[in-house]
Amino acid sequence: MQAIQQTSKGTICRLCVGDVHAKNPVEYHGVLTPISKRDELGLRGLLPAAYLPLDLEVERMMSRLREKPDNLEQYIFLRNIQNVNENLFYAMLIKHTAELMPIVYTPTVGLGCERFSHIYCGKMSGLYISINDAGEIRRILDNWPYDKVTTVVVTDGERILGLGDLGVNGMGIPIGKLALYSACAGVHPEHCLPVHIDVGTNNEANLDDPFYLGLRQKRVRGQAYDELIADLERTLIQFEDFGNINAFRLLSQWKDKACTFNDDIQGTASVALGGLLASKRLTGRSLSEHTYLFFGAGEAGTGIADLIAYAISIESGISIQAARQNIFLFDSKGLVTKTRGDCEKLRHHKVPYAHNVSRELECPDLGCAIEVVSPSVLIGVSAQPNTFNRDICSKMAELNDRPIICALSNPTSKAECTAEDAYSWTNGRAIFASGSPFDPVTLEDGRVLVPGQGNNAYIFPGFVAFSQSAPTGFVCDGMGFQFSKLVWYSTARRSRII
């Protein structure tokens, strides 16, 4: 018997060929491996005798997945398949996208992140770079087994969805997003790299958890942090779920130096704008004819506001400054205005939307802000559940025949209101969209309303595909606007309204 065998990975023990092959999730296909190939791959006798075609194996695994008792168990099941046989995983995700996207991504990925340190099984699924690795990034990157990486999704875990600082537990987000890059944009899994930058966590629950897998220290800030990030500037980098203190700064610092974008700022903005463009067929209003009120003034809120202002300036031929006049922000201290007591201390991304409002009209609560601003569009990006209550939704319905109410915070548990509440409290007149999916709603009069989902999963695979083929490789506001129009176009086509 031949003692050694030459393979694409080098010379290995003949007895180990099948074992080595089976540990490579990109190349290993399990019972999908043709009988005629099993000898060559050293798999003969290591698999059941039957060969199953891909479609049949997909349905076999889907039947097992549907037997799982809850979404978290389905998430764990899918992650195990991905860790063993990526060919099967992506075949399932591509064929059953509508069913599996809420498991792979929001809302279930939020549960997966919260439980990450408890369900992690040790399988290599990305790079974990800590502040203790400063100066060694190049060597660590060389440890990754695939050498054609073009697309990196990196998070420091400080602001995961609406769940806050999850530290290393936030690694589920880069893994989930890159899965959608491959399934929806055709980026080969070998070209994708999830990365977690571990600089500590300020979440006491993490620090007190004996099973927590990240650094047990408070977050590092400043120059040491920036130098660690700078080592990742090559390839396409998506900054994901960074806290406000770093998100805007890093995007501004790197957007003209590397092929970089922040999905929370730019991706969310594109899909939200796409929905607003599509709403014209129901409201009869163009972008410039709306008044916008954002409940939440962080990355997502100001990112959407900036792109709306850009789109209005292009469509109306006015300056961006003029386009911002009908866009208002409401943060943790109330309506953002130039006359508010802390106006001189406003974060830079809020300043363009601090309008002149008389002091007696300053609003510490959302209901007051709605009365002062009279918005036709209310967008929730606050991660504060149930804040769009009956009074808020009713006020929107009093002001507008078709109020637009967007509860975009993820996961579902953080949504500002449910689809059922928005429809019920406006007598079915609300145009509603959410970040995570809600089921269709049947009203008392028998009407069945299907809520829209304004999830950036409809955008970021396109950002990646375009960025890798574009001559400049950079992501700009114009690109985001064009993707928004593509979202609108796709919606209009499905509705046969072009």
Tab-separated table of C-alpha atoms in Angstrom:
chain	number	residue	atom	x	y	z
A	1	MET	CA	0.000	0.000	0.000
A	2	GLN	CA	1.287	3.459	-0.947
A	3	ALA	CA	2.522	5.228	2.217
A	4	ILE	CA	2.339	8.799	0.916
A	5	GLN	CA	0.221	10.703	-1.586
A	6	GLN	CA	0.789	13.962	-3.446
A	7	THR	CA	-2.155	16.398	-3.137
A	8	SER	CA	-2.845	20.080	-3.761
A	9	LYS	CA	-1.977	20.596	-0.091
A	10	GLY	CA	1.399	18.875	-0.423
A	11	THR	CA	2.662	15.394	0.457
A	12	ILE	CA	0.609	13.675	3.135
A	13	CYS	CA	0.241	10.200	4.608
A	14	ARG	CA	-1.908	8.008	2.354
A	15	LEU	CA	-3.882	6.883	5.388
A	16	CYS	CA	-4.687	10.510	6.230
A	17	VAL	CA	-5.978	11.674	2.823
A	18	GLY	CA	-9.668	11.169	3.622
A	19	ASP	CA	-9.333	12.678	7.084
A	20	VAL	CA	-7.591	15.804	5.749
A	21	HIS	CA	-10.173	16.188	2.985
A	22	ALA	CA	-13.091	15.790	5.394
A	23	LYS	CA	-11.740	18.609	7.592
A	24	ASN	CA	-11.872	21.128	4.736
A	25	PRO	CA	-15.473	22.448	4.647
A	26	VAL	CA	-14.940	24.116	1.257
A	27	GLU	CA	-13.894	20.897	-0.500
A	28	TYR	CA	-15.690	18.210	1.537
A	29	HIS	CA	-19.105	17.230	0.152
A	30	GLY	CA	-20.041	14.243	2.327
A	31	VAL	CA	-22.603	11.905	0.744
A	32	LEU	CA	-22.706	14.290	-2.229
A	33	THR	CA	-19.286	12.890	-3.231
A	34	PRO	CA	-19.703	10.613	-6.296
A	35	ILE	CA	-18.878	6.964	-5.633
A	36	SER	CA	-16.236	7.086	-8.369
A	37	LYS	CA	-14.368	9.897	-6.561
A	38	ARG	CA	-14.300	8.413	-3.076
A	39	ASP	CA	-11.238	6.228	-3.631
A	40	GLU	CA	-9.217	9.142	-4.989
A	41	LEU	CA	-10.204	11.340	-2.035
A	42	GLY	CA	-9.574	8.639	0.549
A	43	LEU	CA	-13.232	8.630	1.569
A	44	ARG	CA	-14.189	5.099	0.629
A	45	GLY	CA	-15.518	3.406	3.740
A	46	LEU	CA	-15.629	6.710	5.636
A	47	LEU	CA	-19.085	7.545	4.269
A	48	PRO	CA	-22.327	5.566	4.012
A	49	ALA	CA	-22.502	3.637	0.733
A	50	ALA	CA	-25.282	5.708	-0.800
A	51	TYR	CA	-24.745	8.724	-3.046
A	52	LEU	CA	-27.338	11.491	-2.764
A	53	PRO	CA	-27.697	14.200	-5.439
A	54	LEU	CA	-27.508	17.773	-4.164
A	55	ASP	CA	-31.234	18.593	-4.418
A	56	LEU	CA	-32.164	15.507	-2.412
A	57	GLU	CA	-29.537	16.171	0.267
A	58	VAL	CA	-30.765	19.774	0.561
A	59	GLU	CA	-34.291	18.565	1.206
A	60	ARG	CA	-33.062	15.930	3.671
A	61	MET	CA	-31.286	18.607	5.710
A	62	MET	CA	-34.215	21.039	5.427
A	63	SER	CA	-36.538	18.388	6.855
A	64	ARG	CA	-34.161	17.955	9.801
A	65	LEU	CA	-33.902	21.714	10.297
A	66	ARG	CA	-37.702	22.088	10.373
A	67	GLU	CA	-37.857	19.532	13.175
A	68	LYS	CA	-35.811	21.786	15.473
A	69	PRO	CA	-37.865	23.237	18.349
A	70	ASP	CA	-36.873	26.903	17.964
A	71	ASN	CA	-34.928	29.407	15.867
A	72	LEU	CA	-31.779	29.214	17.977
A	73	GLU	CA	-31.567	25.448	17.506
A	74	GLN	CA	-32.062	25.965	13.764
A	75	TYR	CA	-29.253	28.533	13.806
A	76	ILE	CA	-26.904	26.110	15.580
A	77	PHE	CA	-27.842	23.337	13.143
A	78	LEU	CA	-27.075	25.534	10.113
A	79	ARG	CA	-23.784	26.717	11.584
A	80	ASN	CA	-22.750	23.085	12.108
A	81	ILE	CA	-23.508	22.312	8.451
A	82	GLN	CA	-21.513	25.375	7.379
A	83	ASN	CA	-18.575	24.244	9.492
A	84	VAL	CA	-18.541	20.789	7.862
A	85	ASN	CA	-19.864	21.145	4.296
A	86	GLU	CA	-20.096	24.650	2.828
A	87	ASN	CA	-21.303	23.349	-0.530
A	88	LEU	CA	-24.412	21.923	1.148
A	89	PHE	CA	-24.878	24.972	3.382
A	90	TYR	CA	-24.906	27.412	0.460
A	91	ALA	CA	-27.103	25.147	-1.642
A	92	MET	CA	-29.666	25.249	1.180
A	93	LEU	CA	-29.345	29.012	1.626
A	94	ILE	CA	-29.662	29.756	-2.094
A	95	LYS	CA	-32.650	27.467	-2.661
A	96	HIS	CA	-34.503	28.469	0.526
A	97	THR	CA	-33.349	32.073	0.939
A	98	ALA	CA	-36.661	33.460	2.207
A	99	GLU	CA	-36.949	30.751	4.859
A	100	LEU	CA	-33.326	30.697	5.982
A	101	MET	CA	-32.295	34.371	5.842
A	102	PRO	CA	-34.074	35.161	9.146
A	103	ILE	CA	-32.119	32.266	10.693
A	104	VAL	CA	-28.701	33.048	9.218
A	105	TYR	CA	-29.160	36.802	9.723
A	106	THR	CA	-31.621	38.946	11.671
A	107	PRO	CA	-33.438	38.338	13.874
A	108	THR	CA	-32.016	34.937	14.916
A	109	VAL	CA	-28.352	35.912	14.554
A	110	GLY	CA	-28.964	38.209	17.529
A	111	LEU	CA	-29.800	35.186	19.675
A	112	GLY	CA	-26.762	33.392	18.263
A	113	CYS	CA	-24.545	36.307	19.268
A	114	GLU	CA	-25.956	36.511	22.779
A	115	ARG	CA	-25.206	32.796	23.214
A	116	PHE	CA	-21.954	32.735	21.216
A	117	SER	CA	-19.583	31.924	24.079
A	118	HIS	CA	-21.889	29.133	25.209
A	119	ILE	CA	-22.506	27.465	21.818
A	120	TYR	CA	-19.032	27.940	20.303
A	121	CYS	CA	-17.668	24.467	19.490
A	122	GLY	CA	-14.076	25.355	18.558
A	123	LYS	CA	-14.430	25.089	14.779
A	124	MET	CA	-12.312	27.614	12.862
A	125	SER	CA	-14.711	30.133	11.321
A	126	GLY	CA	-12.796	33.420	11.267
A	127	LEU	CA	-9.899	35.366	12.751
A	128	TYR	CA	-9.821	36.639	16.312
A	129	ILE	CA	-7.346	39.495	16.712
A	130	SER	CA	-6.869	41.052	20.132
A	131	ILE	CA	-5.170	44.217	21.322
A	132	ASN	CA	-2.415	41.909	22.593
A	133	ASP	CA	-1.608	41.020	18.965
A	134	ALA	CA	-0.524	44.547	18.009
A	135	GLY	CA	2.398	44.396	15.592
A	136	GLU	CA	1.684	40.750	14.725
A	137	ILE	CA	-1.330	41.183	12.419
A	138	ARG	CA	0.531	40.157	9.263
A	139	ARG	CA	1.690	36.909	10.839
A	140	ILE	CA	-1.782	36.180	12.179
A	141	LEU	CA	-3.342	36.791	8.769
A	142	ASP	CA	-0.880	34.271	7.338
A	143	ASN	CA	-2.376	31.638	9.633
A	144	TRP	CA	-5.659	31.824	7.722
A	145	PRO	CA	-5.714	28.762	5.388
A	146	TYR	CA	-7.016	30.598	2.294
A	147	ASP	CA	-4.762	33.044	0.495
A	148	LYS	CA	-7.210	34.760	-1.884
A	149	VAL	CA	-9.178	36.817	0.619
A	150	THR	CA	-10.799	39.874	-0.982
A	151	THR	CA	-13.641	40.614	1.411
A	152	VAL	CA	-13.340	41.181	5.157
A	153	VAL	CA	-16.182	41.941	7.562
A	154	VAL	CA	-14.727	43.185	10.827
A	155	THR	CA	-16.383	44.111	14.107
A	156	ASP	CA	-15.166	45.061	17.543
A	157	GLY	CA	-18.509	43.955	18.960
A	158	GLU	CA	-19.307	47.257	20.656
A	159	ARG	CA	-22.766	47.838	19.150
A	160	ILE	CA	-24.230	44.560	17.927
A	161	LEU	CA	-27.644	45.203	16.347
A	162	GLY	CA	-29.692	46.818	19.127
A	163	LEU	CA	-28.148	44.547	21.756
A	164	GLY	CA	-25.214	46.751	22.723
A	165	ASP	CA	-21.678	45.713	23.644
A	166	LEU	CA	-21.365	41.944	23.136
A	167	GLY	CA	-17.579	41.838	22.766
A	168	VAL	CA	-16.356	38.651	21.101
A	169	ASN	CA	-19.927	37.318	21.086
A	170	GLY	CA	-20.557	39.728	18.206
A	171	MET	CA	-18.514	37.497	15.866
A	172	GLY	CA	-21.784	35.924	14.724
A	173	ILE	CA	-22.535	39.076	12.711
A	174	PRO	CA	-19.477	38.966	10.369
A	175	ILE	CA	-20.001	35.218	9.896
A	176	GLY	CA	-23.673	35.702	9.008
A	177	LYS	CA	-23.089	38.663	6.694
A	178	LEU	CA	-20.369	36.904	4.739
A	179	ALA	CA	-22.655	33.897	4.298
A	180	LEU	CA	-25.076	36.253	2.536
A	181	TYR	CA	-22.219	37.720	0.474
A	182	SER	CA	-21.585	34.241	-0.895
A	183	ALA	CA	-25.225	33.198	-1.317
A	184	CYS	CA	-26.553	36.494	-2.715
A	185	ALA	CA	-23.536	38.122	-4.401
A	186	GLY	CA	-21.598	35.057	-5.505
A	187	VAL	CA	-18.445	35.861	-3.532
A	188	HIS	CA	-16.573	32.564	-3.130
A	189	PRO	CA	-16.384	31.504	0.537
A	190	GLU	CA	-12.576	31.185	0.237
A	191	HIS	CA	-12.470	34.921	-0.536
A	192	CYS	CA	-14.349	35.860	2.649
A	193	LEU	CA	-12.877	36.472	6.079
A	194	PRO	CA	-14.843	37.276	9.268
A	195	VAL	CA	-12.721	39.156	11.805
A	196	HIS	CA	-13.298	40.123	15.411
A	197	ILE	CA	-11.111	42.846	16.897
A	198	ASP	CA	-10.991	42.185	20.634
A	199	VAL	CA	-10.122	45.296	22.597
A	200	GLY	CA	-12.168	44.288	25.621
A	201	THR	CA	-15.781	44.855	26.594
A	202	ASN	CA	-17.593	47.298	28.848
A	203	ASN	CA	-20.487	44.885	29.319
A	204	GLU	CA	-20.399	43.685	32.927
A	205	ALA	CA	-22.496	40.622	32.063
A	206	ASN	CA	-19.720	39.486	29.711
A	207	LEU	CA	-17.011	40.145	32.280
A	208	ASP	CA	-18.937	38.185	34.903
A	209	ASP	CA	-19.715	35.225	32.612
A	210	PRO	CA	-17.258	32.378	33.377
A	211	PHE	CA	-17.731	31.061	29.823
A	212	TYR	CA	-17.068	34.401	28.075
A	213	LEU	CA	-14.440	33.806	25.364
A	214	GLY	CA	-13.099	37.338	24.890
A	215	LEU	CA	-10.611	39.507	26.765
A	216	ARG	CA	-11.727	40.165	30.331
A	217	GLN	CA	-10.944	43.878	30.464
A	218	LYS	CA	-12.506	47.248	29.740
A	219	ARG	CA	-12.300	48.522	26.164
A	220	VAL	CA	-9.080	50.061	24.904
A	221	ARG	CA	-9.423	53.456	23.148
A	222	GLY	CA	-7.070	55.860	21.433
A	223	GLN	CA	-3.876	55.339	19.456
A	224	ALA	CA	-3.416	51.663	20.321
A	225	TYR	CA	-6.905	50.961	18.983
A	226	ASP	CA	-6.325	52.926	15.754
A	227	GLU	CA	-3.012	51.227	15.051
A	228	LEU	CA	-4.656	47.827	15.366
A	229	ILE	CA	-7.379	48.785	12.860
A	230	ALA	CA	-4.837	50.300	10.437
A	231	ASP	CA	-3.231	46.911	9.875
A	232	LEU	CA	-6.447	45.697	8.175
A	233	GLU	CA	-6.658	48.327	5.421
A	234	ARG	CA	-6.028	45.923	2.515
A	235	THR	CA	-8.940	44.245	0.612
A	236	LEU	CA	-12.606	45.235	0.913
A	237	ILE	CA	-13.366	45.891	4.554
A	238	GLN	CA	-16.881	46.206	5.908
A	239	PHE	CA	-16.944	47.862	9.316
A	240	GLU	CA	-19.770	46.205	11.208
A	241	ASP	CA	-21.515	47.111	14.466
A	242	PHE	CA	-18.867	49.482	15.810
A	243	GLY	CA	-19.954	51.967	18.475
A	244	ASN	CA	-20.716	55.564	17.441
A	245	ILE	CA	-17.458	56.743	18.998
A	246	ASN	CA	-15.501	54.831	16.317
A	247	ALA	CA	-17.931	54.129	13.456
A	248	PHE	CA	-18.082	57.582	11.835
A	249	ARG	CA	-14.435	58.324	12.536
A	250	LEU	CA	-13.134	55.097	10.984
A	251	LEU	CA	-15.354	55.409	7.920
A	252	SER	CA	-14.206	58.985	7.333
A	253	GLN	CA	-10.570	58.017	7.897
A	254	TRP	CA	-10.515	55.038	5.519
A	255	LYS	CA	-13.172	55.603	2.853
A	256	ASP	CA	-10.763	57.334	0.450
A	257	LYS	CA	-7.788	55.070	1.239
A	258	ALA	CA	-9.257	51.585	1.025
A	259	CYS	CA	-12.292	49.817	-0.399
A	260	THR	CA	-14.270	50.292	2.781
A	261	PHE	CA	-17.844	50.812	3.863
A	262	ASN	CA	-19.933	50.700	7.011
A	263	ASP	CA	-23.111	48.743	6.505
A	264	ASP	CA	-24.818	50.239	9.546
A	265	ILE	CA	-24.366	53.736	8.094
A	266	GLN	CA	-24.393	53.207	4.322
A	267	GLY	CA	-26.182	49.892	3.806
A	268	THR	CA	-29.087	50.729	6.103
A	269	ALA	CA	-29.363	54.131	4.430
A	270	SER	CA	-29.622	52.631	0.948
A	271	VAL	CA	-32.353	50.160	1.762
A	272	ALA	CA	-34.338	52.730	3.757
A	273	LEU	CA	-34.143	55.243	0.904
A	274	GLY	CA	-35.186	52.518	-1.536
A	275	GLY	CA	-38.313	51.940	0.526
A	276	LEU	CA	-39.096	55.666	0.621
A	277	LEU	CA	-38.730	55.898	-3.152
A	278	ALA	CA	-41.089	52.933	-3.529
A	279	SER	CA	-43.648	54.526	-1.195
A	280	LYS	CA	-44.427	57.290	-3.688
A	281	ARG	CA	-46.940	55.087	-5.490
A	282	LEU	CA	-48.935	54.935	-2.223
A	283	THR	CA	-48.476	58.491	-0.906
A	284	GLY	CA	-48.122	60.431	-4.156
A	285	ARG	CA	-45.273	62.383	-2.554
A	286	SER	CA	-41.712	62.733	-3.785
A	287	LEU	CA	-38.779	62.733	-1.355
A	288	SER	CA	-38.680	66.522	-1.135
A	289	GLU	CA	-42.384	66.719	-0.197
A	290	HIS	CA	-41.941	64.719	3.022
A	291	THR	CA	-40.919	65.832	6.500
A	292	TYR	CA	-38.745	63.264	8.276
A	293	LEU	CA	-38.346	62.618	11.988
A	294	PHE	CA	-35.733	60.122	13.176
A	295	PHE	CA	-36.139	58.550	16.586
A	296	GLY	CA	-32.479	57.761	17.225
A	297	ALA	CA	-29.479	59.770	16.048
A	298	GLY	CA	-26.664	57.244	15.861
A	299	GLU	CA	-25.022	55.508	12.915
A	300	ALA	CA	-28.168	54.246	11.213
A	301	GLY	CA	-30.251	57.377	11.749
A	302	THR	CA	-27.758	59.937	10.489
A	303	GLY	CA	-26.633	57.579	7.715
A	304	ILE	CA	-30.201	57.418	6.386
A	305	ALA	CA	-30.672	61.160	6.878
A	306	ASP	CA	-27.483	61.950	4.950
A	307	LEU	CA	-28.507	59.786	1.989
A	308	ILE	CA	-32.041	61.215	1.929
A	309	ALA	CA	-30.556	64.718	1.856
A	310	TYR	CA	-28.195	63.703	-0.956
A	311	ALA	CA	-31.060	62.194	-2.961
A	312	ILE	CA	-33.272	65.280	-2.491
A	313	SER	CA	-30.402	67.533	-3.594
A	314	ILE	CA	-29.918	65.483	-6.774
A	315	GLU	CA	-33.609	65.181	-7.629
A	316	SER	CA	-34.515	68.797	-6.781
A	317	GLY	CA	-31.331	70.555	-7.858
A	318	ILE	CA	-30.788	72.193	-4.464
A	319	SER	CA	-27.890	72.164	-2.031
A	320	ILE	CA	-27.548	69.381	0.518
A	321	GLN	CA	-27.810	72.005	3.253
A	322	ALA	CA	-31.195	73.104	1.885
A	323	ALA	CA	-32.279	69.474	1.511
A	324	ARG	CA	-31.698	68.906	5.245
A	325	GLN	CA	-34.264	71.507	6.328
A	326	ASN	CA	-37.119	68.994	6.521
A	327	ILE	CA	-35.072	66.271	8.263
A	328	PHE	CA	-35.129	66.210	12.080
A	329	LEU	CA	-33.346	64.032	14.645
A	330	PHE	CA	-34.554	63.019	18.099
A	331	ASP	CA	-31.857	61.642	20.414
A	332	SER	CA	-31.707	60.582	24.065
A	333	LYS	CA	-32.119	64.216	25.190
A	334	GLY	CA	-34.960	65.182	22.877
A	335	LEU	CA	-35.359	66.974	19.571
A	336	VAL	CA	-31.953	68.031	18.231
A	337	THR	CA	-31.991	71.820	17.857
A	338	LYS	CA	-29.577	74.742	17.838
A	339	THR	CA	-31.274	76.225	20.887
A	340	ARG	CA	-31.001	73.124	23.085
A	341	GLY	CA	-28.792	73.535	26.118
A	342	ASP	CA	-26.142	71.073	24.929
A	343	CYS	CA	-26.038	72.270	21.296
A	344	GLU	CA	-22.353	73.195	21.538
A	345	LYS	CA	-21.531	69.658	22.650
A	346	LEU	CA	-23.428	67.846	19.888
A	347	ARG	CA	-21.557	65.043	18.135
A	348	HIS	CA	-20.401	66.141	14.680
A	349	HIS	CA	-22.803	63.855	12.786
A	350	LYS	CA	-25.831	65.504	14.445
A	351	VAL	CA	-24.814	69.131	13.885
A	352	PRO	CA	-26.129	69.445	10.276
A	353	TYR	CA	-29.625	68.503	11.516
A	354	ALA	CA	-29.740	70.866	14.504
A	355	HIS	CA	-32.401	73.312	13.312
A	356	ASN	CA	-33.504	76.640	14.720
A	357	VAL	CA	-36.499	76.017	16.972
A	358	SER	CA	-37.702	78.479	19.589
A	359	ARG	CA	-36.879	77.404	23.139
A	360	GLU	CA	-40.544	77.083	24.103
A	361	LEU	CA	-40.927	74.477	21.332
A	362	GLU	CA	-38.023	72.303	22.455
A	363	CYS	CA	-39.235	68.750	22.943
A	364	PRO	CA	-37.949	66.277	25.522
A	365	ASP	CA	-40.442	63.585	24.455
A	366	LEU	CA	-41.357	62.078	21.086
A	367	GLY	CA	-45.027	63.017	21.207
A	368	CYS	CA	-44.122	66.683	21.578
A	369	ALA	CA	-41.620	66.419	18.715
A	370	ILE	CA	-44.292	65.019	16.410
A	371	GLU	CA	-46.596	67.921	17.236
A	372	VAL	CA	-43.837	70.476	16.539
A	373	VAL	CA	-42.329	68.866	13.415
A	374	SER	CA	-45.512	67.344	11.875
A	375	PRO	CA	-43.605	64.533	10.168
A	376	SER	CA	-44.999	62.430	7.353
A	377	VAL	CA	-42.188	59.889	7.866
A	378	LEU	CA	-41.244	58.512	11.308
A	379	ILE	CA	-38.126	56.331	11.353
A	380	GLY	CA	-37.125	54.368	14.433
A	381	VAL	CA	-33.428	53.503	14.803
A	382	SER	CA	-33.215	53.672	18.601
A	383	ALA	CA	-33.213	49.998	19.720
A	384	GLN	CA	-35.885	51.041	22.259
A	385	PRO	CA	-38.804	48.608	21.898
A	386	ASN	CA	-42.458	49.684	22.036
A	387	THR	CA	-41.674	53.410	21.940
A	388	PHE	CA	-43.987	53.877	18.937
A	389	ASN	CA	-47.028	53.338	21.133
A	390	ARG	CA	-50.714	53.896	20.400
A	391	ASP	CA	-50.438	57.642	21.053
A	392	ILE	CA	-47.446	58.067	18.702
A	393	CYS	CA	-48.964	56.038	15.852
A	394	SER	CA	-52.341	57.761	16.272
A	395	LYS	CA	-50.662	61.179	16.084
A	396	MET	CA	-48.978	60.132	12.817
A	397	ALA	CA	-52.364	59.024	11.429
A	398	GLU	CA	-53.983	62.333	12.438
A	399	LEU	CA	-51.322	64.252	10.516
A	400	ASN	CA	-51.202	62.062	7.414
A	401	ASP	CA	-53.592	60.068	5.277
A	402	ARG	CA	-50.829	57.471	4.718
A	403	PRO	CA	-48.232	57.875	7.474
A	404	ILE	CA	-44.899	56.132	6.892
A	405	ILE	CA	-43.761	54.359	10.065
A	406	CYS	CA	-40.450	52.485	9.998
A	407	ALA	CA	-39.395	50.465	13.052
A	408	LEU	CA	-35.937	49.543	11.803
A	409	SER	CA	-34.174	48.461	15.007
A	410	ASN	CA	-32.907	44.865	15.101
A	411	PRO	CA	-33.507	42.208	16.273
A	412	THR	CA	-37.307	41.945	16.488
A	413	SER	CA	-37.236	42.334	20.272
A	414	LYS	CA	-35.794	45.846	19.815
A	415	ALA	CA	-38.292	47.094	17.191
A	416	GLU	CA	-39.985	50.376	18.109
A	417	CYS	CA	-43.372	48.767	17.402
A	418	THR	CA	-44.797	45.675	15.751
A	419	ALA	CA	-46.481	45.592	12.366
A	420	GLU	CA	-49.772	44.646	14.028
A	421	ASP	CA	-49.621	47.672	16.334
A	422	ALA	CA	-48.745	50.111	13.533
A	423	TYR	CA	-51.606	48.880	11.348
A	424	SER	CA	-54.163	48.560	14.161
A	425	TRP	CA	-53.478	51.991	15.635
A	426	THR	CA	-53.742	53.726	12.241
A	427	ASN	CA	-56.773	51.784	10.972
A	428	GLY	CA	-54.594	50.073	8.373
A	429	ARG	CA	-53.401	53.353	6.818
A	430	ALA	CA	-49.753	53.136	7.901
A	431	ILE	CA	-47.065	52.269	5.378
A	432	PHE	CA	-44.926	50.108	7.634
A	433	ALA	CA	-41.422	48.667	7.356
A	434	SER	CA	-39.219	46.955	9.915
A	435	GLY	CA	-35.618	45.837	10.169
A	436	SER	CA	-36.536	42.227	10.965
A	437	PRO	CA	-39.494	40.390	9.441
A	438	PHE	CA	-43.032	40.419	10.833
A	439	ASP	CA	-45.837	38.105	9.763
A	440	PRO	CA	-48.795	39.394	7.691
A	441	VAL	CA	-51.493	41.107	9.760
A	442	THR	CA	-55.230	40.482	9.453
A	443	LEU	CA	-57.300	43.493	10.531
A	444	GLU	CA	-60.762	43.346	12.091
A	445	ASP	CA	-62.344	44.253	8.751
A	446	GLY	CA	-60.687	41.244	7.105
A	447	ARG	CA	-57.928	43.083	5.231
A	448	VAL	CA	-54.600	41.255	5.172
A	449	LEU	CA	-51.581	43.599	5.191
A	450	VAL	CA	-48.061	42.347	4.480
A	451	PRO	CA	-45.400	44.475	6.230
A	452	GLY	CA	-42.287	45.537	4.358
A	453	GLN	CA	-38.837	44.593	5.581
A	454	GLY	CA	-36.222	47.338	5.338
A	455	ASN	CA	-33.264	45.063	5.972
A	456	ASN	CA	-29.822	45.989	4.658
A	457	ALA	CA	-29.356	42.352	3.656
A	458	TYR	CA	-31.044	43.465	0.423
A	459	ILE	CA	-28.200	45.916	-0.171
A	460	PHE	CA	-24.804	44.844	1.157
A	461	PRO	CA	-24.249	41.854	-1.179
A	462	GLY	CA	-24.694	44.285	-4.079
A	463	PHE	CA	-22.236	46.735	-2.531
A	464	VAL	CA	-19.641	43.973	-2.456
A	465	ALA	CA	-20.267	42.704	-5.983
A	466	PHE	CA	-20.105	46.223	-7.430
A	467	SER	CA	-17.120	47.352	-5.359
A	468	GLN	CA	-15.016	44.435	-6.518
A	469	SER	CA	-15.755	45.151	-10.181
A	470	ALA	CA	-15.689	48.973	-10.113
A	471	PRO	CA	-12.563	50.745	-11.441
A	472	THR	CA	-12.083	52.843	-8.285
A	473	GLY	CA	-13.160	50.218	-5.769
A	474	PHE	CA	-14.468	52.951	-3.448
A	475	VAL	CA	-17.981	53.332	-2.029
A	476	CYS	CA	-19.565	56.796	-2.329
A	477	ASP	CA	-22.960	58.449	-1.720
A	478	GLY	CA	-23.755	58.237	-5.418
A	479	MET	CA	-23.364	54.467	-5.304
A	480	GLY	CA	-25.698	54.236	-2.311
A	481	PHE	CA	-28.301	56.336	-4.133
A	482	GLN	CA	-28.102	54.121	-7.216
A	483	PHE	CA	-28.555	50.989	-5.103
A	484	SER	CA	-31.595	52.620	-3.473
A	485	LYS	CA	-33.118	53.140	-6.904
A	486	LEU	CA	-32.445	49.489	-7.741
A	487	VAL	CA	-34.337	48.463	-4.596
A	488	TRP	CA	-37.227	50.685	-5.657
A	489	TYR	CA	-37.074	49.303	-9.201
A	490	SER	CA	-37.197	45.718	-7.937
A	491	THR	CA	-40.205	46.534	-5.736
A	492	ALA	CA	-41.964	48.296	-8.587
A	493	ARG	CA	-41.312	45.391	-10.965
A	494	ARG	CA	-42.848	42.919	-8.542
A	495	SER	CA	-45.849	45.224	-8.290
A	496	ARG	CA	-45.853	45.696	-12.106
A	497	ILE	CA	-45.458	49.447	-11.581
A	498	ILE	CA	-42.398	50.866	-13.333
